C-alpha positions as a printed NumPy array, in Angstrom:
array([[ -9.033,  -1.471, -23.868],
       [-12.724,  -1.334, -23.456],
       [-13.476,  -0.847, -19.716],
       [-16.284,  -3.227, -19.387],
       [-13.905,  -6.09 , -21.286],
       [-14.237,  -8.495, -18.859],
       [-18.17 ,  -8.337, -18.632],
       [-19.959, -11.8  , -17.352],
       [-20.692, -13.61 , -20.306],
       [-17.702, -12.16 , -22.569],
       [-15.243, -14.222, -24.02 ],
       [-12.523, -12.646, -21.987],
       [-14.575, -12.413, -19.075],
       [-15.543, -16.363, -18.907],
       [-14.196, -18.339, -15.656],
       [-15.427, -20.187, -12.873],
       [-16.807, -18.582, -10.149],
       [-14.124, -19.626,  -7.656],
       [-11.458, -16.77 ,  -9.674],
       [-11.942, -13.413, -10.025],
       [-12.831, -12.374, -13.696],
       [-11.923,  -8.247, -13.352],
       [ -8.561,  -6.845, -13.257],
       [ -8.287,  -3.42 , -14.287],
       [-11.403,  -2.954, -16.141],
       [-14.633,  -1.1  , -14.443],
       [-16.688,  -3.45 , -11.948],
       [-20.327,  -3.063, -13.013],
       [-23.094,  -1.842, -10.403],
       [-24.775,  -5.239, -10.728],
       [-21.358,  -7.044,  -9.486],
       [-21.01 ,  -4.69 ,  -6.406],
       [-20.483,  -6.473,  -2.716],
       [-19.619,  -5.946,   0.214],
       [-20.053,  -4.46 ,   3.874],
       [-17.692,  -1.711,   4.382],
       [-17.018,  -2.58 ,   7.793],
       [-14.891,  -5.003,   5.895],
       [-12.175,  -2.695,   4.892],
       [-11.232,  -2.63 ,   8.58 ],
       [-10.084,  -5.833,   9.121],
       [ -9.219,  -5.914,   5.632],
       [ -5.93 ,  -3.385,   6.574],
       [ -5.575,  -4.253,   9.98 ],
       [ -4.095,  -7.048,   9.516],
       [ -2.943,  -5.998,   5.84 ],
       [ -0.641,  -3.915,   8.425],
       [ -0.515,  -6.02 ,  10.97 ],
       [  2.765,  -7.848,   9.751],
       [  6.71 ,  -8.115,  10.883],
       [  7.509,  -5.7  ,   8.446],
       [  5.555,  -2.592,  10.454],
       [  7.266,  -4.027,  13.319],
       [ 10.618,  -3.421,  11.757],
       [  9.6  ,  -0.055,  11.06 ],
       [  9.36 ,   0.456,  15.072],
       [ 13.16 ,  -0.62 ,  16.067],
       [ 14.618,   2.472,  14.002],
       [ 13.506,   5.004,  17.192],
       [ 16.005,   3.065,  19.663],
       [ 18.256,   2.078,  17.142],
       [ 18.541,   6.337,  16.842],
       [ 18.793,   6.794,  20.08 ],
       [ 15.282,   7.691,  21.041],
       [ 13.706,   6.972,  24.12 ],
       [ 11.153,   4.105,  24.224],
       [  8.455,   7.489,  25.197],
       [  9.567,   9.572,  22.118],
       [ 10.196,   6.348,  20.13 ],
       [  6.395,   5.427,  20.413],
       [  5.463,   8.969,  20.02 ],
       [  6.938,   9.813,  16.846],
       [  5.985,   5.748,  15.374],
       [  2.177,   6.626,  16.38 ],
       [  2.078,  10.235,  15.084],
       [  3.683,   8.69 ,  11.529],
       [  1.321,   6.275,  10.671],
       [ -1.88 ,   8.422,  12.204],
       [ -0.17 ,  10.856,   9.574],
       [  0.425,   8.694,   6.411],
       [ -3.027,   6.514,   7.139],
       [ -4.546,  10.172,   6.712],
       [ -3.41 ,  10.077,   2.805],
       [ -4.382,   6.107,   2.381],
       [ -7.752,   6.148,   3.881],
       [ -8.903,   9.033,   1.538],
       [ -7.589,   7.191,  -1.101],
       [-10.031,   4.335,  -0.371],
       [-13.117,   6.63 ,  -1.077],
       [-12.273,   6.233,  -4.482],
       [-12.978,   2.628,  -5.272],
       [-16.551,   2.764,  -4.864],
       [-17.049,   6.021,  -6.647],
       [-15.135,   5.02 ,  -9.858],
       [-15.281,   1.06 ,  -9.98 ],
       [-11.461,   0.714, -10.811],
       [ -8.288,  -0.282,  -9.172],
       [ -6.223,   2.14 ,  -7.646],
       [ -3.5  ,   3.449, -10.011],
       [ -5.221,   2.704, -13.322],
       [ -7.203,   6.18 , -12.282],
       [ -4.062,   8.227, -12.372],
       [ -4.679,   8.503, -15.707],
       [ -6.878,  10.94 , -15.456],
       [ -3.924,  12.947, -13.879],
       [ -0.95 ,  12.331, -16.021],
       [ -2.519,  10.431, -19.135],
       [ -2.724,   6.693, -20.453],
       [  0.602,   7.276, -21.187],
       [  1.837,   9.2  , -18.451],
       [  0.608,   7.842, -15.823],
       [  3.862,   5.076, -16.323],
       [  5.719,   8.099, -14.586],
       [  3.831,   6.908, -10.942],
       [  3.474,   3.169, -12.131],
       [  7.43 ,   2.754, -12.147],
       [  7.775,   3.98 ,  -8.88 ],
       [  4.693,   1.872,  -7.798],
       [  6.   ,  -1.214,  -8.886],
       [  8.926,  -0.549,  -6.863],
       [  7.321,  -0.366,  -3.952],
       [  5.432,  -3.87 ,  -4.3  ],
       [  8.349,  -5.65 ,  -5.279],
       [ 10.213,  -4.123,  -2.42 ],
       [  8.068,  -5.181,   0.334],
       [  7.331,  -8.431,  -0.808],
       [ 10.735,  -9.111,  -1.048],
       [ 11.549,  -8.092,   2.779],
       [  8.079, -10.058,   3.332],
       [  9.177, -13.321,   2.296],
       [ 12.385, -12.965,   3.812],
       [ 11.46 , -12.726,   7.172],
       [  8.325, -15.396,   6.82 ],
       [ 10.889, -17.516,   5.497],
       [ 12.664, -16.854,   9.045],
       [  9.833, -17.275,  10.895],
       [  8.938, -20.627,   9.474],
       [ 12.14 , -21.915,   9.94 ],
       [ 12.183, -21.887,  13.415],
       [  9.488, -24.987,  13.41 ],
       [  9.903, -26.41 ,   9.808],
       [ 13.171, -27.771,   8.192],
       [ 14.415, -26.565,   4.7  ],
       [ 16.564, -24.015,   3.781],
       [ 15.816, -20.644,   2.227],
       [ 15.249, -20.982,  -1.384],
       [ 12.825, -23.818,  -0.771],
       [ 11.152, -21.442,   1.582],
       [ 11.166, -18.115,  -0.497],
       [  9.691, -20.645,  -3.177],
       [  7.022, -22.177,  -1.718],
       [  6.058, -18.489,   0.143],
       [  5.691, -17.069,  -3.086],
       [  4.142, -19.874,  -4.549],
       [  1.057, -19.604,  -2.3  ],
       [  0.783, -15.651,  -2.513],
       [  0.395, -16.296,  -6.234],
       [ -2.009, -18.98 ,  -6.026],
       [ -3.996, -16.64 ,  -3.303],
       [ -3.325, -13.885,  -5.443],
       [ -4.682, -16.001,  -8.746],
       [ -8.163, -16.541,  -6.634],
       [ -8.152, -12.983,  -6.439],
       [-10.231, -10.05 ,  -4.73 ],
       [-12.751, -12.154,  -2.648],
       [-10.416, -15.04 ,  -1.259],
       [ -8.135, -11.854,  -0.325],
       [-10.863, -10.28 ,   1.453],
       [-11.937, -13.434,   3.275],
       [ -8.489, -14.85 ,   4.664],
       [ -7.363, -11.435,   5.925],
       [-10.429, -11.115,   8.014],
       [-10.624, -14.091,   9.272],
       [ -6.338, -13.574,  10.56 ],
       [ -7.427, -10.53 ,  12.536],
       [ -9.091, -12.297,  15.017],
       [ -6.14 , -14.779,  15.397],
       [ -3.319, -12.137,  15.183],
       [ -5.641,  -9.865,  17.876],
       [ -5.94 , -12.488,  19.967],
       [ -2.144, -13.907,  20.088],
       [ -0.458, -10.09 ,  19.989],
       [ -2.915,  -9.128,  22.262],
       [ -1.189, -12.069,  24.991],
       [  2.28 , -11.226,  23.322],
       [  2.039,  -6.849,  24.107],
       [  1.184,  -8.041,  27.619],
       [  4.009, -10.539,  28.251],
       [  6.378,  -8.044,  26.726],
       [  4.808,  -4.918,  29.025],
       [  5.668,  -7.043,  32.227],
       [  9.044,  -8.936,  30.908],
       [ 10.747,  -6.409,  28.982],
       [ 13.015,  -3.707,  30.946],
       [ 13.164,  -0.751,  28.205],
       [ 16.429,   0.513,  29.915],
       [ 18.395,  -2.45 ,  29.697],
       [ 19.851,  -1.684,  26.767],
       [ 19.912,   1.557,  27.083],
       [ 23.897,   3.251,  26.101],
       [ 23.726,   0.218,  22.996],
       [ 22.186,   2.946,  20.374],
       [ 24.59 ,   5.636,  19.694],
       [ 22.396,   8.658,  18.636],
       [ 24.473,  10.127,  15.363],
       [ 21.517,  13.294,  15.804],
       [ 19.626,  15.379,  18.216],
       [ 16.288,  13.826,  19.32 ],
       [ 14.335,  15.823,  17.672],
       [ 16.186,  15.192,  14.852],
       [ 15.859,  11.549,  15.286],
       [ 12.188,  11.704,  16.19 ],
       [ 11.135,  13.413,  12.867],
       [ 13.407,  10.931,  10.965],
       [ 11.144,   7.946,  12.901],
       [  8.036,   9.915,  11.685],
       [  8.989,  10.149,   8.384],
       [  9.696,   6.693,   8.447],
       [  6.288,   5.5  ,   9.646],
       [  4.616,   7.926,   7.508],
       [  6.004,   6.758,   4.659],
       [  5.657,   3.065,   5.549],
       [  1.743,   3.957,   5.739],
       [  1.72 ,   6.22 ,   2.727],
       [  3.083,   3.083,   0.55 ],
       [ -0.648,   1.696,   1.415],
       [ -2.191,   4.1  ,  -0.819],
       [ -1.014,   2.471,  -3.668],
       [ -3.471,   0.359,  -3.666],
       [ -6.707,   0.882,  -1.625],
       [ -9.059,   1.066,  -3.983],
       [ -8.148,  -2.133,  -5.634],
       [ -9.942,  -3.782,  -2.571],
       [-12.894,  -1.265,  -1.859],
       [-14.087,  -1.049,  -5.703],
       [-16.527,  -3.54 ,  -5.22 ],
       [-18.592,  -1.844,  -2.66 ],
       [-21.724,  -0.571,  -3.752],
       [-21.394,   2.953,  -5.582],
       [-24.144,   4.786,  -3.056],
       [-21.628,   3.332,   0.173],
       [-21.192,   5.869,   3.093],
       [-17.781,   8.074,   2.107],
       [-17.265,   8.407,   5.89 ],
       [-17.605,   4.931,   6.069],
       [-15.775,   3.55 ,   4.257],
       [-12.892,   6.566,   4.87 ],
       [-13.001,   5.737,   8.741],
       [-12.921,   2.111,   8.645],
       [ -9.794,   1.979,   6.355],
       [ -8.123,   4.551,   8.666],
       [ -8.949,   2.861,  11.838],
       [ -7.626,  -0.407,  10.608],
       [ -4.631,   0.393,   8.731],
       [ -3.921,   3.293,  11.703],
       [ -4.293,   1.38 ,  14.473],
       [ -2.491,  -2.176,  13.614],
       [  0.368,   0.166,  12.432],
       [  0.584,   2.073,  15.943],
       [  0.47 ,  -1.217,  18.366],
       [  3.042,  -3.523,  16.292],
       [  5.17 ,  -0.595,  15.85 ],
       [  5.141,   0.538,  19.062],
       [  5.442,  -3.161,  20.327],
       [  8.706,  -3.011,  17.92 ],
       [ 10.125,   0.163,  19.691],
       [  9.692,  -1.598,  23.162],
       [ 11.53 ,  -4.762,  21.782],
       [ 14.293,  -2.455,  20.461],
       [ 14.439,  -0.284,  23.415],
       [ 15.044,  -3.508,  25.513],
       [ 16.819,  -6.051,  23.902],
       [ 20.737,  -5.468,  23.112],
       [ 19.992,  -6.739,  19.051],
       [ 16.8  ,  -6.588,  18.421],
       [ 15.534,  -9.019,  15.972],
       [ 11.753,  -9.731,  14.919],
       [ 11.844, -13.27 ,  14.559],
       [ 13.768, -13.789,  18.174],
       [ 12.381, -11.387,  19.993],
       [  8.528, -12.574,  19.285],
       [  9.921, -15.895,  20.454],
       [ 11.564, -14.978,  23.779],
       [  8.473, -12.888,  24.555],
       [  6.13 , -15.348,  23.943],
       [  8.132, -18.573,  25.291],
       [  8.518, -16.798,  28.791],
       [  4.619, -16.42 ,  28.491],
       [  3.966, -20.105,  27.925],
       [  6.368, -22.695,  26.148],
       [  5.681, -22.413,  22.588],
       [  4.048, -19.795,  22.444],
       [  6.032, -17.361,  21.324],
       [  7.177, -19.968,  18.413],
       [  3.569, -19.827,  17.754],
       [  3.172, -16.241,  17.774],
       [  6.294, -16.451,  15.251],
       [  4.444, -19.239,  13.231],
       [  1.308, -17.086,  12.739],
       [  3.312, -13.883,  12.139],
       [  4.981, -15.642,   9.278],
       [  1.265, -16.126,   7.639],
       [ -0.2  , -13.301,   8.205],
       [  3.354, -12.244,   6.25 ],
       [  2.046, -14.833,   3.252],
       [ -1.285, -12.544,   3.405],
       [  0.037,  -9.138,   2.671],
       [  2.001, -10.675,  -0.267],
       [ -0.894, -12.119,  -1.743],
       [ -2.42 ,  -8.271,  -1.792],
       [  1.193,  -7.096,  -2.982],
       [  1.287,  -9.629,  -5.889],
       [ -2.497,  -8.812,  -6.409],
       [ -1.819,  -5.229,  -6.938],
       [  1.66 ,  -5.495,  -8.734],
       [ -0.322,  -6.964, -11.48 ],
       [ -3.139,  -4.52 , -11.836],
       [ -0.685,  -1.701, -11.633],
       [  1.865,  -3.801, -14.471],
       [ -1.012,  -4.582, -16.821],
       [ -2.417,  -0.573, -16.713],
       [  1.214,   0.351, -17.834],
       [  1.094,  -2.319, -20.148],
       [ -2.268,  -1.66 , -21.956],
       [ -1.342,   2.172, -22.148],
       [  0.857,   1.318, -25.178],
       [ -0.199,  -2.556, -26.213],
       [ -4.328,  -2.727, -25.616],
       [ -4.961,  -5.299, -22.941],
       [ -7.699,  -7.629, -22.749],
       [ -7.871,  -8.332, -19.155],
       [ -8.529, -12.556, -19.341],
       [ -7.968, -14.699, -16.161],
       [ -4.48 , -16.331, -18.563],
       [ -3.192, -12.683, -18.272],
       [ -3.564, -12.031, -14.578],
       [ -2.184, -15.369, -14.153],
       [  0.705, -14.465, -16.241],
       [  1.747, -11.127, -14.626],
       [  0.729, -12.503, -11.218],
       [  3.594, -15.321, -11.89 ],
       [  6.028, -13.274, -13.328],
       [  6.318, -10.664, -10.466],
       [  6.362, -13.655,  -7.863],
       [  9.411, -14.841,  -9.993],
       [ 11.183, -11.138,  -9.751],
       [ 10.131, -11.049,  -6.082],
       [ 12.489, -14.373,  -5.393],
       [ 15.194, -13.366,  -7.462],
       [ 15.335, -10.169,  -5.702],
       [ 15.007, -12.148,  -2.409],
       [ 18.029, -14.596,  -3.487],
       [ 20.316, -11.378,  -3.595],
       [ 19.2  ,  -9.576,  -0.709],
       [ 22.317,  -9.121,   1.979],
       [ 21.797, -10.259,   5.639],
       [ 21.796,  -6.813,   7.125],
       [ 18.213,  -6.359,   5.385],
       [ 17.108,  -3.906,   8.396],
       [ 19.446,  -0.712,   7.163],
       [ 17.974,  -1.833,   3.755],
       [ 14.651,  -1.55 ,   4.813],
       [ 14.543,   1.55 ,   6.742],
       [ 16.22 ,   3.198,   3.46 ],
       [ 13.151,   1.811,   1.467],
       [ 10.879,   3.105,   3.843],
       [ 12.478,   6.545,   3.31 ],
       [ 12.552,   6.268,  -0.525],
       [  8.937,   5.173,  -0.963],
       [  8.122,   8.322,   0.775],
       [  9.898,  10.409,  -1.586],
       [  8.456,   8.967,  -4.526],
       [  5.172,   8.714,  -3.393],
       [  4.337,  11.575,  -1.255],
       [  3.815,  13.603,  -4.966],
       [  1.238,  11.376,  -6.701],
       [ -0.577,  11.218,  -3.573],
       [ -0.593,  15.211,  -3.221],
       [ -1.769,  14.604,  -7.226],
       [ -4.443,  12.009,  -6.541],
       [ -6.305,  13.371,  -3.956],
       [ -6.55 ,  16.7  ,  -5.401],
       [ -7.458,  15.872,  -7.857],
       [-10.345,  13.449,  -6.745],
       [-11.376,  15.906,  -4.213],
       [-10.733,  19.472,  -5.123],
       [-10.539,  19.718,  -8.962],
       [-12.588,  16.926, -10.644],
       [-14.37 ,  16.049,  -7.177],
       [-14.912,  12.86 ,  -8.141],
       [-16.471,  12.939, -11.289],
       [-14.4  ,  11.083, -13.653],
       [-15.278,   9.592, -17.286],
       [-14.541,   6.272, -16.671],
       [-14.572,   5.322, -20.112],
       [-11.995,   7.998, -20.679],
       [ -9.706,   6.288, -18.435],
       [ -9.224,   3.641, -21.025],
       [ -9.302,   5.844, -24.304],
       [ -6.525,   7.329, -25.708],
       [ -8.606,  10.049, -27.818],
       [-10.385,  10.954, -24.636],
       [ -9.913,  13.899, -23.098],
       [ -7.279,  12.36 , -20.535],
       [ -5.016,  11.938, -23.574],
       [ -2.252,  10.282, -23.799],
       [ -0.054,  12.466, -21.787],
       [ -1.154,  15.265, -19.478],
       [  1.264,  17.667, -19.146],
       [ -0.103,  19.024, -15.898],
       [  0.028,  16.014, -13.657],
       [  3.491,  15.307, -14.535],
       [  4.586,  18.781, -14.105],
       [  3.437,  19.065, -10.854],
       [  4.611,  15.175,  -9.845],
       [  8.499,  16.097, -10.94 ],
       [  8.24 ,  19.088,  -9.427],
       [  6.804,  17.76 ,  -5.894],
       [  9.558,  15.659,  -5.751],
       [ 12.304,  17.794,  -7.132],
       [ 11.142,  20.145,  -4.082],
       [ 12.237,  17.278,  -1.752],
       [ 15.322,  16.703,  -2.478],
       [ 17.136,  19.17 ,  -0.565],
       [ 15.246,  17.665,   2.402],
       [ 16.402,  14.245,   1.331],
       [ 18.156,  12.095,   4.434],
       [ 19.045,   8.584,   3.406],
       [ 22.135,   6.931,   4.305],
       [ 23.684,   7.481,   0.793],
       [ 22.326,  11.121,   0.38 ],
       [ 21.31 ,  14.29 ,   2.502],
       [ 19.993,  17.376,   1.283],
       [ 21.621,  20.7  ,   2.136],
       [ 18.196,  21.754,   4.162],
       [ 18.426,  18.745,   5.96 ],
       [ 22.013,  19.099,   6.569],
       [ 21.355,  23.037,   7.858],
       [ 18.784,  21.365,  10.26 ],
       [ 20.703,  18.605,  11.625],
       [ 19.455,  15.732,   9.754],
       [ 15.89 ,  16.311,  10.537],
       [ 13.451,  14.801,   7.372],
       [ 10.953,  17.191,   6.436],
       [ 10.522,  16.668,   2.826],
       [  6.625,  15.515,   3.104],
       [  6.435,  19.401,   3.434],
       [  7.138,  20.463,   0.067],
       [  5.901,  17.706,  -1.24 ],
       [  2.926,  17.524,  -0.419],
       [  2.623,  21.41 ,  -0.949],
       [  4.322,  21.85 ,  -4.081],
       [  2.938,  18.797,  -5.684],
       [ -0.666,  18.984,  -4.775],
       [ -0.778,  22.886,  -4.794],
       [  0.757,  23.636,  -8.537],
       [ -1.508,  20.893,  -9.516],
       [ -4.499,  22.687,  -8.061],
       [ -3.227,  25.755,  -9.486],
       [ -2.177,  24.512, -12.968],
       [ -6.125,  22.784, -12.874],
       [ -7.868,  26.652, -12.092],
       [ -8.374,  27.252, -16.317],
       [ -9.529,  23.235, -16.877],
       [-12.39 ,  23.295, -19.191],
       [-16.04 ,  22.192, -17.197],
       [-18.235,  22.114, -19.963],
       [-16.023,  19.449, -21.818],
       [-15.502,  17.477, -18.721],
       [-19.299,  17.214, -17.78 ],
       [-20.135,  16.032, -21.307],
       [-17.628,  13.582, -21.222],
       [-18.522,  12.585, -18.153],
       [-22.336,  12.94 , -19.16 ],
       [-21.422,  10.275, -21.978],
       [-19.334,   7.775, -20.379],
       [-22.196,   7.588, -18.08 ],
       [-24.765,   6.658, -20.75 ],
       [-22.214,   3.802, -22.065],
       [-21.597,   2.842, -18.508],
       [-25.522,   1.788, -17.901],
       [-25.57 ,  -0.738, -20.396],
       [-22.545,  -2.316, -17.967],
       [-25.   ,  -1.125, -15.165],
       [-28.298,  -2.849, -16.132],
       [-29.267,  -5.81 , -14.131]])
């Protein structure tokens, strides 16, 4: 597809202003906006959802301590926010979504190796997502759970449909309201909540340490899965925009929503015989004030309806790059509408089969999103900031004769091999790697990972040709101003 496809003014680009006309195609200089101070509220409360919260019972539900509990949550996600917030640099730099630009790693083509896994991960958390809003809402309004998991989705498409700018706008607005109401919850909970009165309830099947590196993993991963899409929400910032900037106020968002609600969720866990989001929000919050906790629930369950928006939003950016990278694309409103709704309609069916005990089935998903992503992030950002260092031909990205081809051998060479290096550290509850079993369980397979993916790439990179990538860079540029010109 032609990168600048959806231009103002082209037939495929024509819409009213209230929906957003790009998709994966490059976003002009002239259509650039923005304050990057925006991307912090942007992933606070993009984090700042029942989900993380979840991620903080699995400490006491090992056996940890409430201390090492919070301690190994707020270590994860400082950890895997690390990888996202780098990611973010990119949008401004290159104008495009987030995966579309793994291309220029594994190939139009090849880049559907990353994309499947992707797509996994969005359809996976919106599914828990709706669940538990669904839950939430329940506890004030009647209606059973179909009618709720469709009119959920319903509205994340329809926020989703709006697009980029609506996104932007309602998630900054709910960090003030979920700051405010978690802010009177964490206090209620720090004065109510005994953490050793259910101590004895977990029984630890590992050593703590053991147990504290599988609750890191966990959060790490939870935090990685963020990267998937980053850029999709910073690539309309101006292309001159502060890299520290905009680097720091991801991070501090995304990092520090993630270390209070998962750390509130460790001290729910820790004291409460069976721990349970949606209850123990209320009884916190109740013995506060009457209601409030129901409130507290209530608002939860929208911010909940927020993050899917931003799922759905990305699930079709990253669908329609893997579709135009064998059927050319032309990225109209009527096909973001179209792979919007269809993902919404997987993300219910999946819902409708889901079993009750959803927690173990979440804290598996955590793990496996780590696995799978851990290697194209090692990819990414080496690519971005130690081979190409962030000079890309844009129009490349969308060319199969370019000189990203169609399939690039080295990207995918050193993705299958990142991850085949984690195996043996594998822990899930169906599978665990013979290293993992030698060190008692313990999950350390972000290791070799992260150092077998991102350093082969690095090192399969060393011969890449400069003289053809700066003229192809040299060139997109030139086609890129006409896109550029005011």
């Amino acid at each position: 597809m032609d990168p600048m496809a959806a231009a103002p003014g082209d037939d495929a680009g024509r819409t009213s202003r209230v929906i957003e006309a790009r998709s994966i195609d490059y976003v002009p200089v002239r259509e650039r906006h923005g304050k990057v101070w925006h991307q912090g509220p942007f992933w606070f409360t993009g984090n700042f959802v029942l989900t993380t919260m979840v991620t903080g019972f699995l400490g006491p539900e090992l056996g940890l301590s409430l201390p090492a509990s919070v301690a190994a949550v707020v270590l994860g996600a400082c950890f895997g926010t690390f990888f996202m917030a780098f990611h973010a640099n990119q949008g401004p730099r290159m104008g495009l979504p987030q995966m579309i630009q793994s291309r220029a790693q594994f190939g139009i083509r090849g880049a559907i190796v990353p994309f499947a896994a992707v797509v996994f991960v969005y359809v996976g958390f919106n599914v828990f997502n709706v669940v538990l809003a669904a839950q939430g809402l329940r506890t004030v309004f009647p209606g059973g759970s179909t009618l709720w998991y469709v009119l959920i989705i319903g509205v994340a498409i329809v926020l989703a449909i709006v697009g980029h700018d609506l996104l932007h706008l309602v998630q900054r607005w709910l960090t003030y309201v979920l700051i405010a109401v978690f802010g009177v919850l964490t206090v209620g909970a720090l004065v109510q909540l005994d953490p050793s009165a259910a101590a004895g309830a977990a029984s630890p099947a590992h050593s703590s340490w053991t147990s504290f590196l599988v609750v890191f993993s966990a959060a790490a991963g939870y935090q990685i899965s963020y990267a998937v899409y980053v850029s999709d929400y910073s690539r309309y910032l101006p292309r001159d925009v502060s890299a520290r900037k905009v680097i720091w106020w991801t991070y501090a968002g995304a990092a520090g929503s993630a270390a209070w609600l998962m750390s509130l969720g460790a001290l729910l866990a820790s004291a409460l015989p069976d721990p349970d989001a949606i209850t123990g929000l209320r009884q916190v919050g109740n013995a506060i004030l009457p209601g409030f906790g129901t409130f507290a629930v209530v608002v939860s369950s929208v911010a909940l309806i927020g993050i899917m928006a931003v799922n759905s939003y990305g699930a079709m950016l990253t669908t329609t790059s893997a579709v135009d990278a064998f059927r050319t694309v032309r990225p109209t409103v009527r096909i973001r509408v179209a792979g919007i709704v269809a993902i919404g309609v997987v993300i219910l069916a999946v819902a409708m089969l889901l079993p009750e005990n959803y927690l173990e089935s979440f804290n598996t998903f955590v793990l496996m999103m780590l696995y799978f992503l851990i290697p194209w992030t090692a990819v990414n950002l080496v690519d971005f900031y130690w081979v190409r260092r962030g000079h890309y031909a844009v129009t490349a990205i969308f060319d199969p004769a370019g000189i990203y081809g169609r399939w690039a051998w080295r990207g995918i060479v050193a993705y299958v091999a990142g991850f085949a290096a984690m195996i043996p550290f594998f822990a899930t509850s169906f599978y665990t790697g013979p290293v993992t079993e030698a060190l008692g369980g313990a999950d350390l397979s972000f290791v070799p990972g992260l150092l077998v993916g991102g350093g082969l790439y690095y090192l399969l990179n060393r011969g890449l040709d400069a003289e053809v990538e700066e003229a192809a860079v040299a060139a997109s540029e030139r086609e890129l101003e006409g896109a550029d010109a005011p």
